Amino acid sequence: MKTLKKIILILLIVLAIPLIIALFVPNESTSEGQVIINKPKQEVFDYIKYVKNQDNFGVWQLSDTEMKTTSKGTDGTVGFKYSWDSKKLGKGAQVITKIVEGVRMESDMFFYDFDDTPSKAHFTVEEQSPDKTLVKWGVSWTTPYPWNLMSLFYNMDKDFEKGLEKLKEILE
């Protein structure tokens, strides 16, 4: 009986440690990548403001060639909705929420298999010279306790950077 009590106590401690650690991990997370593209700022912005163009450079879109997509509205304008259904990536949608012409495009990302709280995605462009543009692509999200512990083990910065390198190849 003492052995069983010790085993149960050890299991409880092993389970409690991650839950205690999660109390100190932020619920808010952000990932972002950036790249310099040797093209004028407006030309780069005119490409990235269209959500469907992400099919050409987005790491996730390129990872599932069988993904089914639908869209509503006019791409490149506020309110445009792009939805996906993928065995590999789940179901979700991206909705353009704000465009600052020539500067920034913001969107809400919904991952229906997890929850209905949107992640906030963005693209920004900054002129470095007339033919050089700094592009930033990122997302921020909230993860509820205790799942916020997973943010210690997963970072999407490299995914964004890989996608931006592909974008650079396309535009240059």
PDB file of C-alpha atoms in Angstrom:
ATOM      1  CA  MET A   1       0.000   0.000   0.000  1.00  0.00           C
ATOM      2  CA  LYS A   2       2.897   2.396   0.756  1.00  0.00           C
ATOM      3  CA  THR A   3       4.295   1.796  -2.711  1.00  0.00           C
ATOM      4  CA  LEU A   4       0.950   2.646  -4.324  1.00  0.00           C
ATOM      5  CA  LYS A   5       0.734   5.876  -2.292  1.00  0.00           C
ATOM      6  CA  LYS A   6       4.252   6.851  -3.393  1.00  0.00           C
ATOM      7  CA  ILE A   7       3.426   6.165  -7.048  1.00  0.00           C
ATOM      8  CA  ILE A   8       0.235   8.255  -6.802  1.00  0.00           C
ATOM      9  CA  LEU A   9       2.118  11.083  -5.063  1.00  0.00           C
ATOM     10  CA  ILE A  10       4.838  11.073  -7.734  1.00  0.00           C
ATOM     11  CA  LEU A  11       2.216  11.117 -10.508  1.00  0.00           C
ATOM     12  CA  LEU A  12       0.425  14.042  -8.869  1.00  0.00           C
ATOM     13  CA  ILE A  13       3.684  15.978  -8.576  1.00  0.00           C
ATOM     14  CA  VAL A  14       4.582  15.236 -12.206  1.00  0.00           C
ATOM     15  CA  LEU A  15       1.138  16.470 -13.304  1.00  0.00           C
ATOM     16  CA  ALA A  16       1.207  19.527 -11.033  1.00  0.00           C
ATOM     17  CA  ILE A  17       4.589  20.868 -12.195  1.00  0.00           C
ATOM     18  CA  PRO A  18       3.477  21.792 -15.745  1.00  0.00           C
ATOM     19  CA  LEU A  19       0.243  23.286 -14.411  1.00  0.00           C
ATOM     20  CA  ILE A  20       2.206  25.446 -11.972  1.00  0.00           C
ATOM     21  CA  ILE A  21       4.660  26.520 -14.677  1.00  0.00           C
ATOM     22  CA  ALA A  22       1.725  27.468 -16.960  1.00  0.00           C
ATOM     23  CA  LEU A  23       0.589  29.956 -14.324  1.00  0.00           C
ATOM     24  CA  PHE A  24       3.720  32.008 -15.069  1.00  0.00           C
ATOM     25  CA  VAL A  25       3.698  31.722 -18.871  1.00  0.00           C
ATOM     26  CA  PRO A  26       2.015  34.643 -20.696  1.00  0.00           C
ATOM     27  CA  ASN A  27      -1.258  33.915 -22.489  1.00  0.00           C
ATOM     28  CA  GLU A  28      -0.320  36.334 -25.280  1.00  0.00           C
ATOM     29  CA  SER A  29       2.085  35.163 -27.983  1.00  0.00           C
ATOM     30  CA  THR A  30       3.530  36.736 -31.118  1.00  0.00           C
ATOM     31  CA  SER A  31       5.476  35.391 -34.078  1.00  0.00           C
ATOM     32  CA  GLU A  32       6.903  37.449 -36.919  1.00  0.00           C
ATOM     33  CA  GLY A  33       9.327  37.223 -39.799  1.00  0.00           C
ATOM     34  CA  GLN A  34      10.860  39.872 -42.020  1.00  0.00           C
ATOM     35  CA  VAL A  35      12.701  40.157 -45.300  1.00  0.00           C
ATOM     36  CA  ILE A  36      14.074  42.845 -47.611  1.00  0.00           C
ATOM     37  CA  ILE A  37      12.621  42.638 -51.130  1.00  0.00           C
ATOM     38  CA  ASN A  38      14.352  44.472 -53.945  1.00  0.00           C
ATOM     39  CA  LYS A  39      11.213  46.084 -55.326  1.00  0.00           C
ATOM     40  CA  PRO A  40       9.393  49.375 -54.675  1.00  0.00           C
ATOM     41  CA  LYS A  41       7.172  49.480 -51.599  1.00  0.00           C
ATOM     42  CA  GLN A  42       3.886  49.985 -53.472  1.00  0.00           C
ATOM     43  CA  GLU A  43       4.578  47.070 -55.828  1.00  0.00           C
ATOM     44  CA  VAL A  44       5.212  44.769 -52.858  1.00  0.00           C
ATOM     45  CA  PHE A  45       2.131  46.024 -51.012  1.00  0.00           C
ATOM     46  CA  ASP A  46      -0.050  45.569 -54.090  1.00  0.00           C
ATOM     47  CA  TYR A  47       0.870  41.871 -54.015  1.00  0.00           C
ATOM     48  CA  ILE A  48       0.629  41.112 -50.292  1.00  0.00           C
ATOM     49  CA  LYS A  49      -2.709  42.831 -49.693  1.00  0.00           C
ATOM     50  CA  TYR A  50      -4.410  40.029 -51.631  1.00  0.00           C
ATOM     51  CA  VAL A  51      -4.989  37.110 -49.266  1.00  0.00           C
ATOM     52  CA  LYS A  52      -5.231  34.597 -52.126  1.00  0.00           C
ATOM     53  CA  ASN A  53      -1.617  35.394 -53.051  1.00  0.00           C
ATOM     54  CA  GLN A  54      -0.572  33.690 -49.813  1.00  0.00           C
ATOM     55  CA  ASP A  55      -1.352  30.428 -51.636  1.00  0.00           C
ATOM     56  CA  ASN A  56       1.847  31.119 -53.603  1.00  0.00           C
ATOM     57  CA  PHE A  57       4.198  31.676 -50.662  1.00  0.00           C
ATOM     58  CA  GLY A  58       2.519  30.729 -47.355  1.00  0.00           C
ATOM     59  CA  VAL A  59       4.228  27.749 -45.734  1.00  0.00           C
ATOM     60  CA  TRP A  60       0.943  26.318 -44.508  1.00  0.00           C
ATOM     61  CA  GLN A  61      -0.921  26.685 -47.810  1.00  0.00           C
ATOM     62  CA  LEU A  62       1.967  25.091 -49.704  1.00  0.00           C
ATOM     63  CA  SER A  63       2.112  22.182 -47.236  1.00  0.00           C
ATOM     64  CA  ASP A  64      -1.298  20.808 -48.260  1.00  0.00           C
ATOM     65  CA  THR A  65      -2.014  20.637 -51.979  1.00  0.00           C
ATOM     66  CA  GLU A  66      -5.412  19.038 -51.275  1.00  0.00           C
ATOM     67  CA  MET A  67      -6.690  21.921 -49.130  1.00  0.00           C
ATOM     68  CA  LYS A  68     -10.149  23.104 -50.177  1.00  0.00           C
ATOM     69  CA  THR A  69     -10.617  26.876 -50.172  1.00  0.00           C
ATOM     70  CA  THR A  70     -13.526  29.264 -50.621  1.00  0.00           C
ATOM     71  CA  SER A  71     -13.796  33.024 -50.531  1.00  0.00           C
ATOM     72  CA  LYS A  72     -16.392  35.767 -50.109  1.00  0.00           C
ATOM     73  CA  GLY A  73     -16.078  39.389 -51.103  1.00  0.00           C
ATOM     74  CA  THR A  74     -13.409  41.255 -53.020  1.00  0.00           C
ATOM     75  CA  ASP A  75      -9.847  40.202 -52.252  1.00  0.00           C
ATOM     76  CA  GLY A  76      -7.595  43.059 -51.179  1.00  0.00           C
ATOM     77  CA  THR A  77     -10.462  44.929 -49.472  1.00  0.00           C
ATOM     78  CA  VAL A  78     -11.742  45.061 -45.893  1.00  0.00           C
ATOM     79  CA  GLY A  79     -14.264  42.297 -45.255  1.00  0.00           C
ATOM     80  CA  PHE A  80     -12.822  39.784 -47.718  1.00  0.00           C
ATOM     81  CA  LYS A  81     -13.057  36.278 -46.224  1.00  0.00           C
ATOM     82  CA  TYR A  82     -10.864  33.362 -47.263  1.00  0.00           C
ATOM     83  CA  SER A  83     -11.751  29.975 -45.745  1.00  0.00           C
ATOM     84  CA  TRP A  84      -9.954  26.650 -45.799  1.00  0.00           C
ATOM     85  CA  ASP A  85     -10.710  23.047 -44.982  1.00  0.00           C
ATOM     86  CA  SER A  86      -7.731  20.729 -44.737  1.00  0.00           C
ATOM     87  CA  LYS A  87      -7.205  17.245 -43.340  1.00  0.00           C
ATOM     88  CA  LYS A  88      -3.664  18.304 -42.463  1.00  0.00           C
ATOM     89  CA  LEU A  89      -4.290  21.839 -41.147  1.00  0.00           C
ATOM     90  CA  GLY A  90      -7.909  21.803 -39.993  1.00  0.00           C
ATOM     91  CA  LYS A  91     -10.639  24.327 -40.742  1.00  0.00           C
ATOM     92  CA  GLY A  92     -10.276  28.056 -40.557  1.00  0.00           C
ATOM     93  CA  ALA A  93     -10.733  31.451 -42.136  1.00  0.00           C
ATOM     94  CA  GLN A  94      -8.904  34.728 -42.637  1.00  0.00           C
ATOM     95  CA  VAL A  95     -10.829  38.010 -42.814  1.00  0.00           C
ATOM     96  CA  ILE A  96      -9.244  41.318 -43.833  1.00  0.00           C
ATOM     97  CA  THR A  97     -10.055  43.807 -41.060  1.00  0.00           C
ATOM     98  CA  LYS A  98      -7.964  46.857 -41.945  1.00  0.00           C
ATOM     99  CA  ILE A  99      -5.913  48.205 -44.819  1.00  0.00           C
ATOM    100  CA  VAL A 100      -3.691  51.242 -44.602  1.00  0.00           C
ATOM    101  CA  GLU A 101      -2.962  51.615 -48.303  1.00  0.00           C
ATOM    102  CA  GLY A 102       0.693  51.134 -49.129  1.00  0.00           C
ATOM    103  CA  VAL A 103       1.621  50.466 -45.492  1.00  0.00           C
ATOM    104  CA  ARG A 104      -0.265  47.703 -43.649  1.00  0.00           C
ATOM    105  CA  MET A 105      -2.838  44.949 -44.058  1.00  0.00           C
ATOM    106  CA  GLU A 106      -4.436  43.386 -40.950  1.00  0.00           C
ATOM    107  CA  SER A 107      -6.662  40.348 -40.704  1.00  0.00           C
ATOM    108  CA  ASP A 108      -8.375  38.108 -38.200  1.00  0.00           C
ATOM    109  CA  MET A 109      -7.451  34.430 -38.397  1.00  0.00           C
ATOM    110  CA  PHE A 110      -9.920  31.836 -37.129  1.00  0.00           C
ATOM    111  CA  PHE A 111      -8.860  28.275 -36.372  1.00  0.00           C
ATOM    112  CA  TYR A 112     -12.196  26.546 -35.861  1.00  0.00           C
ATOM    113  CA  ASP A 113     -10.723  23.280 -34.604  1.00  0.00           C
ATOM    114  CA  PHE A 114      -9.280  25.119 -31.573  1.00  0.00           C
ATOM    115  CA  ASP A 115     -11.650  27.966 -30.678  1.00  0.00           C
ATOM    116  CA  ASP A 116     -13.482  30.927 -32.170  1.00  0.00           C
ATOM    117  CA  THR A 117     -11.155  33.591 -30.758  1.00  0.00           C
ATOM    118  CA  PRO A 118      -9.382  35.236 -33.679  1.00  0.00           C
ATOM    119  CA  SER A 119      -5.629  35.553 -33.950  1.00  0.00           C
ATOM    120  CA  LYS A 120      -4.474  38.914 -35.315  1.00  0.00           C
ATOM    121  CA  ALA A 121      -2.318  38.710 -38.448  1.00  0.00           C
ATOM    122  CA  HIS A 122      -0.528  41.533 -40.251  1.00  0.00           C
ATOM    123  CA  PHE A 123       1.693  42.475 -43.153  1.00  0.00           C
ATOM    124  CA  THR A 124       3.636  45.729 -43.120  1.00  0.00           C
ATOM    125  CA  VAL A 125       5.902  47.302 -45.699  1.00  0.00           C
ATOM    126  CA  GLU A 126       8.551  49.952 -45.064  1.00  0.00           C
ATOM    127  CA  GLU A 127      10.591  51.661 -47.768  1.00  0.00           C
ATOM    128  CA  GLN A 128      14.309  51.198 -47.217  1.00  0.00           C
ATOM    129  CA  SER A 129      15.192  52.905 -50.519  1.00  0.00           C
ATOM    130  CA  PRO A 130      13.206  53.471 -53.730  1.00  0.00           C
ATOM    131  CA  ASP A 131      13.835  49.847 -54.799  1.00  0.00           C
ATOM    132  CA  LYS A 132      14.146  48.097 -51.411  1.00  0.00           C
ATOM    133  CA  THR A 133      11.240  47.244 -49.138  1.00  0.00           C
ATOM    134  CA  LEU A 134      11.243  45.720 -45.673  1.00  0.00           C
ATOM    135  CA  VAL A 135       8.294  43.330 -45.335  1.00  0.00           C
ATOM    136  CA  LYS A 136       7.098  42.056 -41.961  1.00  0.00           C
ATOM    137  CA  TRP A 137       4.561  39.261 -41.620  1.00  0.00           C
ATOM    138  CA  GLY A 138       3.297  38.084 -38.293  1.00  0.00           C
ATOM    139  CA  VAL A 139       0.509  37.021 -36.005  1.00  0.00           C
ATOM    140  CA  SER A 140      -0.434  37.448 -32.356  1.00  0.00           C
ATOM    141  CA  TRP A 141      -2.822  35.274 -30.386  1.00  0.00           C
ATOM    142  CA  THR A 142      -4.123  34.384 -26.960  1.00  0.00           C
ATOM    143  CA  THR A 143      -3.894  30.859 -25.590  1.00  0.00           C
ATOM    144  CA  PRO A 144      -5.953  29.926 -22.515  1.00  0.00           C
ATOM    145  CA  TYR A 145      -4.461  28.328 -19.419  1.00  0.00           C
ATOM    146  CA  PRO A 146      -3.049  25.632 -19.261  1.00  0.00           C
ATOM    147  CA  TRP A 147      -2.491  25.377 -23.024  1.00  0.00           C
ATOM    148  CA  ASN A 148      -0.347  28.535 -22.886  1.00  0.00           C
ATOM    149  CA  LEU A 149       2.438  26.232 -21.678  1.00  0.00           C
ATOM    150  CA  MET A 150       2.795  25.019 -25.289  1.00  0.00           C
ATOM    151  CA  SER A 151       4.104  28.448 -26.350  1.00  0.00           C
ATOM    152  CA  LEU A 152       7.368  27.530 -24.623  1.00  0.00           C
ATOM    153  CA  PHE A 153       7.867  24.782 -27.195  1.00  0.00           C
ATOM    154  CA  TYR A 154       6.503  26.228 -30.437  1.00  0.00           C
ATOM    155  CA  ASN A 155       7.475  29.344 -32.346  1.00  0.00           C
ATOM    156  CA  MET A 156       6.317  30.192 -35.870  1.00  0.00           C
ATOM    157  CA  ASP A 157       8.992  32.815 -36.658  1.00  0.00           C
ATOM    158  CA  LYS A 158      10.834  30.390 -38.957  1.00  0.00           C
ATOM    159  CA  ASP A 159       7.601  29.583 -40.818  1.00  0.00           C
ATOM    160  CA  PHE A 160       7.018  33.273 -41.496  1.00  0.00           C
ATOM    161  CA  GLU A 161      10.629  33.766 -42.574  1.00  0.00           C
ATOM    162  CA  LYS A 162      10.445  30.772 -44.929  1.00  0.00           C
ATOM    163  CA  GLY A 163       7.238  32.130 -46.455  1.00  0.00           C
ATOM    164  CA  LEU A 164       8.769  35.576 -46.846  1.00  0.00           C
ATOM    165  CA  GLU A 165      11.810  34.107 -48.608  1.00  0.00           C
ATOM    166  CA  LYS A 166       9.394  32.458 -51.052  1.00  0.00           C
ATOM    167  CA  LEU A 167       7.610  35.812 -51.460  1.00  0.00           C
ATOM    168  CA  LYS A 168      10.976  37.423 -52.225  1.00  0.00           C
ATOM    169  CA  GLU A 169      11.636  34.814 -54.949  1.00  0.00           C
ATOM    170  CA  ILE A 170       8.237  35.487 -56.503  1.00  0.00           C
ATOM    171  CA  LEU A 171       8.515  39.278 -56.511  1.00  0.00           C
ATOM    172  CA  GLU A 172      12.159  39.585 -57.545  1.00  0.00           C
TER     173      GLU A 172
END
